[in-house]
Every structure is written in structure tokens, then in C-alpha cells.
Coordinates of C-alpha atoms in Angstrom, one line a residue:
X1 CA 4.6 -12.5 -1.2
X2 CA 1.7 -13.0 -2.6
X3 CA -0.4 -16.1 -1.6
X4 CA -3.0 -16.5 -3.8
X5 CA -0.2 -17.4 -5.8
X6 CA 2.3 -19.7 -3.2
X7 CA -1.3 -21.4 -2.2
X8 CA 0.8 -24.7 -1.9
X9 CA 3.7 -22.6 0.6
X10 CA 0.4 -21.2 3.0
X11 CA -1.0 -24.5 3.1
X12 CA 2.2 -26.4 4.2
X13 CA 3.1 -23.3 6.3
X14 CA 0.1 -24.0 8.3
X15 CA 0.0 -27.5 8.7
X16 CA 3.0 -26.9 10.7
X17 CA 2.1 -24.5 13.0
X18 CA -0.5 -26.9 13.6
X19 CA 1.4 -30.4 13.9
X20 CA 3.7 -27.7 16.1
X21 CA 0.2 -27.2 19.0
X22 CA -1.6 -30.1 18.8
X23 CA 2.5 -31.5 19.8
X24 CA 2.5 -29.3 22.0
X25 CA -1.1 -30.3 22.9
X26 CA -0.2 -34.1 23.0
X27 CA 3.6 -32.4 25.7
X28 CA 0.7 -31.0 28.3
X29 CA -1.7 -33.5 28.1
X30 CA 1.8 -36.2 29.2
X31 CA 2.6 -33.1 32.2
X32 CA -0.9 -32.8 32.8
X33 CA -1.7 -36.7 33.9
X34 CA 2.1 -36.8 35.0
X35 CA 0.9 -33.9 38.5
X36 CA -2.6 -35.6 38.8
X37 CA -0.6 -39.6 39.3
X38 CA 1.8 -38.1 41.6
X39 CA -0.5 -36.3 44.1
X40 CA -3.0 -39.3 43.5
X41 CA -0.5 -41.8 45.0
X42 CA 0.5 -38.4 47.8
X43 CA -2.7 -38.3 48.3
X44 CA -3.0 -41.7 49.2
X45 CA 0.2 -42.3 50.9
X46 CA -1.0 -40.2 53.1
X47 CA -4.6 -42.1 53.7
X48 CA -2.6 -44.7 54.1
X49 CA 0.0 -43.3 56.7
X50 CA -2.6 -42.5 58.9
X51 CA -4.8 -45.2 58.9
X52 CA -2.4 -48.1 59.2
X53 CA 0.3 -46.2 61.3
X54 CA -1.7 -43.9 63.4
X55 CA -4.6 -45.7 63.6
X56 CA -7.2 -43.0 62.6
X57 CA -9.6 -45.6 61.3
X58 CA -11.5 -45.6 58.0
X59 CA -13.8 -43.2 58.9
X60 CA -11.7 -40.5 58.4
X61 CA -11.6 -40.7 54.7
X62 CA -15.5 -39.6 54.5
X63 CA -14.3 -35.7 56.9
X64 CA -11.5 -35.7 53.7
X65 CA -13.6 -36.6 51.3
X66 CA -16.2 -33.4 52.4
X67 CA -13.3 -31.3 53.0
X68 CA -11.9 -31.9 50.1
X69 CA -14.6 -31.6 47.7
X70 CA -15.6 -28.3 49.9
X71 CA -12.7 -26.4 48.8
X72 CA -12.1 -28.0 45.1
X73 CA -16.4 -28.0 44.4
X74 CA -15.1 -27.9 41.1
X75 CA -12.4 -30.4 41.1
X76 CA -13.5 -33.4 40.6
X77 CA -11.8 -37.2 41.5
X78 CA -12.4 -36.7 45.9
X79 CA -14.7 -38.9 45.9
X80 CA -14.8 -40.9 49.6
X81 CA -14.6 -44.0 46.8
X82 CA -12.3 -42.4 44.4
X83 CA -9.7 -41.4 47.6
X84 CA -9.7 -45.3 48.7
X85 CA -8.9 -46.1 45.3
X86 CA -5.9 -44.0 46.2
X87 CA -5.3 -45.9 48.6
X88 CA -5.8 -48.9 47.5
X89 CA -3.7 -48.3 44.4
X90 CA -0.5 -46.3 46.0
X91 CA 0.0 -49.6 48.7
X92 CA -0.7 -52.0 46.1
X93 CA 2.1 -51.1 45.1
X94 CA 4.5 -50.0 48.2
X95 CA 3.6 -53.6 49.4
X96 CA 6.1 -55.1 46.2
X97 CA 9.5 -53.5 47.6
X98 CA 9.6 -51.5 44.2
X99 CA 11.4 -48.6 44.1
X100 CA 8.9 -45.6 45.0
X101 CA 10.1 -43.6 42.5
X102 CA 10.3 -45.8 39.8
X103 CA 6.5 -46.9 39.9
X104 CA 5.4 -43.1 40.2
X105 CA 7.5 -42.5 36.7
X106 CA 6.0 -45.9 35.1
X107 CA 1.9 -45.5 36.2
X108 CA 1.9 -41.5 35.5
X109 CA 2.5 -42.2 31.8
X110 CA -1.1 -44.0 31.5
X111 CA -4.5 -42.0 33.2
X112 CA -6.0 -42.8 36.1
X113 CA -8.5 -45.0 35.0
X114 CA -5.9 -47.0 33.6
X115 CA -4.2 -47.1 35.9
X116 CA -7.2 -48.3 37.9
X117 CA -8.6 -50.8 36.5
X118 CA -4.9 -52.5 35.8
X119 CA -4.9 -53.6 40.0
X120 CA -8.5 -53.9 40.5
X121 CA -7.9 -56.7 37.7
X122 CA -3.5 -57.9 38.4
X123 CA -2.9 -60.7 40.4
X124 CA 0.4 -59.6 41.5
X125 CA 2.9 -56.6 40.4
X126 CA 4.1 -58.4 37.6
X127 CA 1.7 -58.7 35.5
X128 CA -0.2 -54.7 36.4
X129 CA 3.7 -53.9 35.1
X130 CA 3.1 -55.8 32.2
X131 CA -0.3 -54.5 31.3
X132 CA 0.8 -50.4 31.6
X133 CA 3.8 -51.2 30.0
X134 CA 1.8 -52.6 26.9
X135 CA -1.1 -49.8 27.2
X136 CA 2.1 -47.3 26.8
X137 CA 3.4 -49.5 23.5
X138 CA -0.3 -49.7 21.8
X139 CA -1.4 -46.1 23.6
X140 CA -4.4 -49.0 24.4
X141 CA -8.4 -46.8 25.8
X142 CA -9.4 -47.9 29.2
X143 CA -12.4 -50.1 27.1
X144 CA -9.0 -52.2 25.0
X145 CA -7.4 -53.0 27.9
X146 CA -10.4 -53.8 29.9
X147 CA -10.9 -56.1 26.6
X148 CA -7.2 -57.2 27.1
X149 CA -7.3 -58.8 30.9
X150 CA -10.4 -60.3 30.3
X151 CA -8.9 -62.2 27.3
X152 CA -5.5 -63.2 30.4
X153 CA -3.5 -61.6 27.8
X154 CA -0.6 -61.9 30.2
X155 CA -1.1 -65.4 31.3
X156 CA -1.4 -66.0 26.7
X157 CA 2.1 -62.6 26.0
X158 CA 5.1 -65.2 25.3
X159 CA 3.6 -68.7 25.8
X160 CA 3.6 -69.5 21.8
X161 CA 6.1 -73.0 21.1
X162 CA 8.9 -71.4 19.2
X163 CA 13.0 -71.3 17.7
X164 CA 14.2 -68.2 17.9
X165 CA 16.1 -68.7 20.7
X166 CA 18.3 -70.5 17.7
X167 CA 17.5 -68.8 14.7
X168 CA 17.3 -65.1 15.0
X169 CA 19.5 -62.6 17.1
X170 CA 18.9 -62.6 20.7
X171 CA 17.3 -58.8 20.6
X172 CA 15.4 -59.7 17.3
X173 CA 14.4 -63.4 19.3
X174 CA 13.9 -61.7 22.5
X175 CA 10.8 -58.7 20.8
X176 CA 9.8 -62.0 18.4
X177 CA 8.8 -64.4 21.8
X178 CA 6.7 -61.3 23.6
X179 CA 5.2 -61.1 20.6
X180 CA 4.0 -64.1 19.4
X181 CA 0.9 -65.5 22.6
X182 CA -0.6 -69.5 22.9
X183 CA -4.0 -69.8 22.7
X184 CA -5.5 -66.6 20.0
X185 CA -9.0 -65.8 20.8
X186 CA -10.7 -65.4 17.6
X187 CA -13.9 -64.6 19.7
X188 CA -14.7 -62.0 17.0
X189 CA -15.2 -65.4 14.5
X190 CA -19.1 -66.2 13.7
X191 CA -17.7 -70.8 13.1
X192 CA -18.4 -73.6 14.7
X193 CA -15.7 -76.1 16.6
X194 CA -15.5 -77.8 13.2
X195 CA -14.7 -75.1 10.7
X196 CA -12.8 -75.4 7.8
X197 CA -9.0 -73.3 7.4
X198 CA -10.2 -72.0 4.9
X199 CA -13.4 -71.0 6.3
X200 CA -11.9 -69.8 9.3
X201 CA -9.5 -67.9 7.1
X202 CA -12.4 -65.9 5.4
X203 CA -13.5 -64.4 8.7
X204 CA -10.5 -63.4 10.0
X205 CA -10.3 -61.4 7.0
X206 CA -13.1 -60.2 7.4
X207 CA -12.4 -58.6 10.7
X208 CA -9.0 -57.9 10.2
X209 CA -9.3 -54.9 12.5
X210 CA -10.6 -58.0 15.6
X211 CA -8.3 -59.8 14.4
X212 CA -5.4 -57.2 14.2
X213 CA -5.9 -55.9 17.6
X214 CA -6.0 -59.9 19.3
X215 CA -2.7 -60.6 17.2
X216 CA -0.9 -57.3 18.8
X217 CA 0.8 -53.9 18.5
X218 CA 3.0 -52.9 15.4
X219 CA 1.7 -56.0 12.8
X220 CA -0.4 -54.5 9.1
X221 CA -2.3 -57.0 7.0
X222 CA -0.4 -57.7 3.2
X223 CA -2.3 -59.8 2.0
X224 CA -4.5 -63.6 1.5
X225 CA -3.1 -66.6 -0.4
X226 CA -0.6 -64.7 -1.4
X227 CA 0.4 -66.9 -4.5
X228 CA 4.3 -67.2 -4.5
X229 CA 6.4 -69.5 -7.1
X230 CA 9.8 -71.6 -6.8
X231 CA 10.3 -73.4 -9.2
X232 CA 7.5 -73.3 -12.1
X233 CA 4.9 -74.7 -9.1
X234 CA 2.7 -72.4 -7.2
X235 CA 2.2 -71.5 -3.2
X236 CA -0.8 -70.3 -1.5
X237 CA 0.5 -68.8 1.3
X238 CA -2.4 -68.4 4.2
X239 CA -1.9 -65.2 5.8
X240 CA 0.7 -63.0 5.2
X241 CA 2.0 -59.8 7.3
X242 CA 4.1 -57.2 8.5
X243 CA 5.3 -56.0 11.7
X244 CA 6.6 -53.1 12.0
X245 CA 9.0 -52.8 15.1
X246 CA 10.4 -56.1 13.9
X247 CA 10.8 -55.0 10.9
X248 CA 10.4 -58.6 8.7
X249 CA 7.3 -60.6 7.2
X250 CA 5.6 -62.8 9.1
X251 CA 4.0 -65.6 7.3
X252 CA 0.3 -66.9 9.2
X253 CA -0.5 -71.1 8.5
X254 CA -4.6 -72.1 9.1
X255 CA -4.1 -75.6 10.5
X256 CA -7.9 -76.7 11.5
X257 CA -6.6 -79.6 13.2
X258 CA -4.0 -80.7 15.6
X259 CA -0.5 -79.7 14.8
X260 CA 1.7 -82.5 12.8
X261 CA 5.0 -82.4 12.4
X262 CA 5.2 -81.7 8.6
X263 CA 3.6 -78.7 9.0
X264 CA 7.0 -76.6 10.1
X265 CA 8.7 -78.7 6.6
X266 CA 6.5 -76.6 4.5
X267 CA 5.9 -73.6 6.8
X268 CA 10.1 -73.1 6.0
X269 CA 10.1 -74.0 2.6
X270 CA 7.4 -70.9 2.8
X271 CA 9.8 -68.8 4.8
X272 CA 12.7 -69.9 2.8
X273 CA 11.0 -68.3 -0.3
X274 CA 9.5 -65.1 1.3
X275 CA 13.0 -64.2 2.5
X276 CA 13.7 -64.8 -2.1
X277 CA 11.4 -63.6 -3.3
X278 CA 9.6 -61.2 -1.4
X279 CA 12.1 -59.5 1.5
X280 CA 14.3 -56.0 0.5
X281 CA 17.8 -56.6 2.2
X282 CA 17.2 -53.9 4.8
X283 CA 14.7 -56.1 6.5
X284 CA 14.7 -59.2 8.5
X285 CA 13.6 -62.6 8.3
X286 CA 10.6 -64.2 7.8
X287 CA 9.0 -65.2 11.0
X288 CA 5.9 -67.8 10.9
X289 CA 3.4 -68.9 12.6
X290 CA 1.8 -72.6 12.6
X291 CA -1.8 -71.4 14.0
X292 CA -3.4 -74.7 15.4
X293 CA -6.4 -76.5 16.6
X294 CA -5.1 -78.0 19.2
X295 CA -1.4 -79.5 19.7
X296 CA 1.2 -81.7 21.6
X297 CA 4.0 -79.2 22.5
X298 CA 7.3 -82.1 23.4
X299 CA 5.6 -83.0 18.9
X300 CA 6.3 -78.9 18.1
X301 CA 9.2 -78.8 19.8
X302 CA 11.0 -81.5 18.2
X303 CA 10.2 -80.3 15.0
X304 CA 11.3 -77.2 15.3
X305 CA 14.5 -78.1 17.0
X306 CA 16.1 -78.8 14.3
X307 CA 14.5 -76.2 11.5
X308 CA 16.9 -73.1 10.3
X309 CA 14.5 -70.7 10.0
X310 CA 12.3 -68.9 13.1
X311 CA 8.8 -70.5 14.2
X312 CA 6.7 -70.4 16.9
X313 CA 3.5 -73.0 16.9
X314 CA 0.5 -71.8 19.1
X315 CA -3.7 -73.2 19.9
X316 CA -6.1 -71.3 18.7
X317 CA -9.3 -70.6 20.5
X318 CA -13.2 -69.5 19.3
X319 CA -14.6 -68.2 21.7
X320 CA -17.8 -64.9 22.5
X321 CA -18.2 -62.5 20.1
X322 CA -16.1 -59.4 20.2
X323 CA -18.0 -56.1 22.6
X324 CA -19.6 -54.2 21.1
X325 CA -18.8 -50.5 22.9
X326 CA -15.3 -52.3 21.6
X327 CA -15.6 -51.7 18.0
X328 CA -15.0 -47.7 18.0
X329 CA -12.5 -47.4 19.1
X330 CA -10.6 -50.7 16.0
X331 CA -8.9 -49.2 13.0
X332 CA -10.3 -48.8 10.2
X333 CA -9.2 -51.4 7.3
X334 CA -8.5 -47.7 5.1
X335 CA -7.0 -47.0 8.2
X336 CA -4.3 -50.3 8.1
X337 CA -4.1 -49.6 4.1
X338 CA -2.7 -46.0 4.5
X339 CA -0.1 -47.2 7.1
X340 CA 0.9 -50.6 5.9
X341 CA 1.6 -48.4 2.2
X342 CA 3.6 -45.9 4.6
X343 CA 5.9 -48.4 5.7
X344 CA 7.2 -50.0 2.8
X345 CA 6.8 -46.7 1.0
X346 CA 9.9 -45.7 3.9
X347 CA 10.8 -48.9 3.9
X348 CA 12.4 -48.9 -0.1
X349 CA 12.2 -45.6 0.2
X350 CA 10.2 -44.1 -1.0

């Protein structure tokens, strides 16, 4: 075979080899991390038992640290503080009543630094497991994980008022409910509390990467002020997204005022139109999210009770600026557009 004449075949072959190597490297790194976490669990458990059961005293950790660093001078992780972290980490989960094997399997899927951050900032085992699962699901860096914890994602997730239970299949309903939160915290906007809807919308789009981070994993941006013609009349959707895991469009309408019952009616119109004019047959029903400055939970519940389209209602908050060290971890607009284009090609069979 003449490689010069078959350049394309050669390049494709090289890419296959590269892909195989990368997959092997990922598997190896996961395996190494799992073994490291397993080792730290064993050490933490042993330290805990020596101090609590055999009453050796906490000073034994100082001696252990010195001996381990002497024996393994080229290995990090055996400092006094890290050994105490191993003990704290083990005791956090061992006191929870969960089966030890299941805990080890779960915590072994994220890096050591993530593990310590989670137990340090979590109030209970349920919160810790929530952040572990979110880290695995979204492949968060430690910086992004810390940011999400600081923004109290656990307290906000699944809190949006919605009618998903009566408008979506059970599995879809549960995932949609977990996807939404309340309130949404737009800590990356430079706006006053009296900002108009169009101002908020403009800044959300201009800060699309940070906005997608706050929305959560799976969201891809489709467009702003998306035009829809219904019986000769023009309507414009504030923000249109596509959710990869839910496999559906999500319409977001911004309201710089308190929620009003009539907003649900207009959202119902938009969802019906998107389902008829944009959604394909193999995609799930479109979901609506009304983001308001404030709301009455009772009025929101009543407004959604009789609607047949899946709608959620949540508040938003404009708070402080996003940390500078978080920005390098966010995807670029080009990356988002590439992901969205790939998603649409797959969904359309291209």
C-alpha cells in the first residue's frame, strides 16, 4: 500500500490508535484513583480504630506521618494533616450507617481532593452523596465543585414548582424535576435589582458559558428571541435550549417581576408551538421554565394545576460576580456550538 496515495486512510488509522491509547489512559487513571481512594480508606479506618477503640491517642498520627514519609520519600499524601483528613473522611461515612462496600465504590469514582472538599462542606451524608453524583455526572473540576457548593446547589435542586408528575412519564418527570432548581443564582451578571427583562436576557446570552453552568449539565443553547409564527402572528421565545439527557427542547421565559398566573398560559402556547413546529417525532415533549424575580408558591401551583404542558416556575437572584479562577474551566461558545451541532446531527440521523 502506498501511504502517500492513501493519506486519508492512514490519518484515520492513526486517529483510531490515538483513541485507543486515550481510552486506555483514562481507564488506567480511573483505576489508579480508585486504588488510591481504597488505600486512603484503609489508612483512615486503621487510624480511627487505633485512636477510638485502642485509645492510642491522636499523637500516634504524628509518628505515623514521619515513618511513612521516611519510608516513602517520593510519595505525597502522608502529611499529618492528610492522615487526619483520611480519618475524618472515613468516620464521616462509617457513622452514616451505609454499607461500607457501596460507599467505597461511590467515593472511588472521584479524586481525593474532591472527596475531602465534599465532606468538609457537606452538612450530612445525603448532601455529600448528592455532590459526589453531580461531580461524576458532570465531570466537575474541584474549582467548579467548590463553586456549586458555595451556591448551595444541593438546597436548590429539584425545588422548582412544576406539574411534571401529571404531564410527563415517570422517568422523564423525575429527571426533569432534578434538572430544575429554585432559585437560580446569576452571580455573573452586572445588573441592578431593577433590571429589565431584555437587559437580563442580553447579559445571560453574553455570559452563556456561565449561564449554562448554572442551568446544569446537559443544556445546549439554541437561540434567543426565537421567532415562531402561529396562524399568521409572530411570537418570540426569550431563550430556547436543548437538553441532551432529557432529549427535549426547553423554553425559558424571563420575567423581571413577580410571577403572574397568565404567564403559564402564554408558556403553554409556546410549548405547543415548539412541539408542533420544531420538535421531531423521536424527541420528548418540550418543557417550559418561567424564571421570575419572585413568586407566590400557592399561585404558581394553582396556575400549573390545570395545564397539560410540562412547566416549571422558579425565581432568580442577581448576586456577586463569578470567581475569576472558575472562568478557565468553563466551555467556550465554540465548544458549546460544536456540541449542539453534533447533538442535532445525531437526533436528525445525519
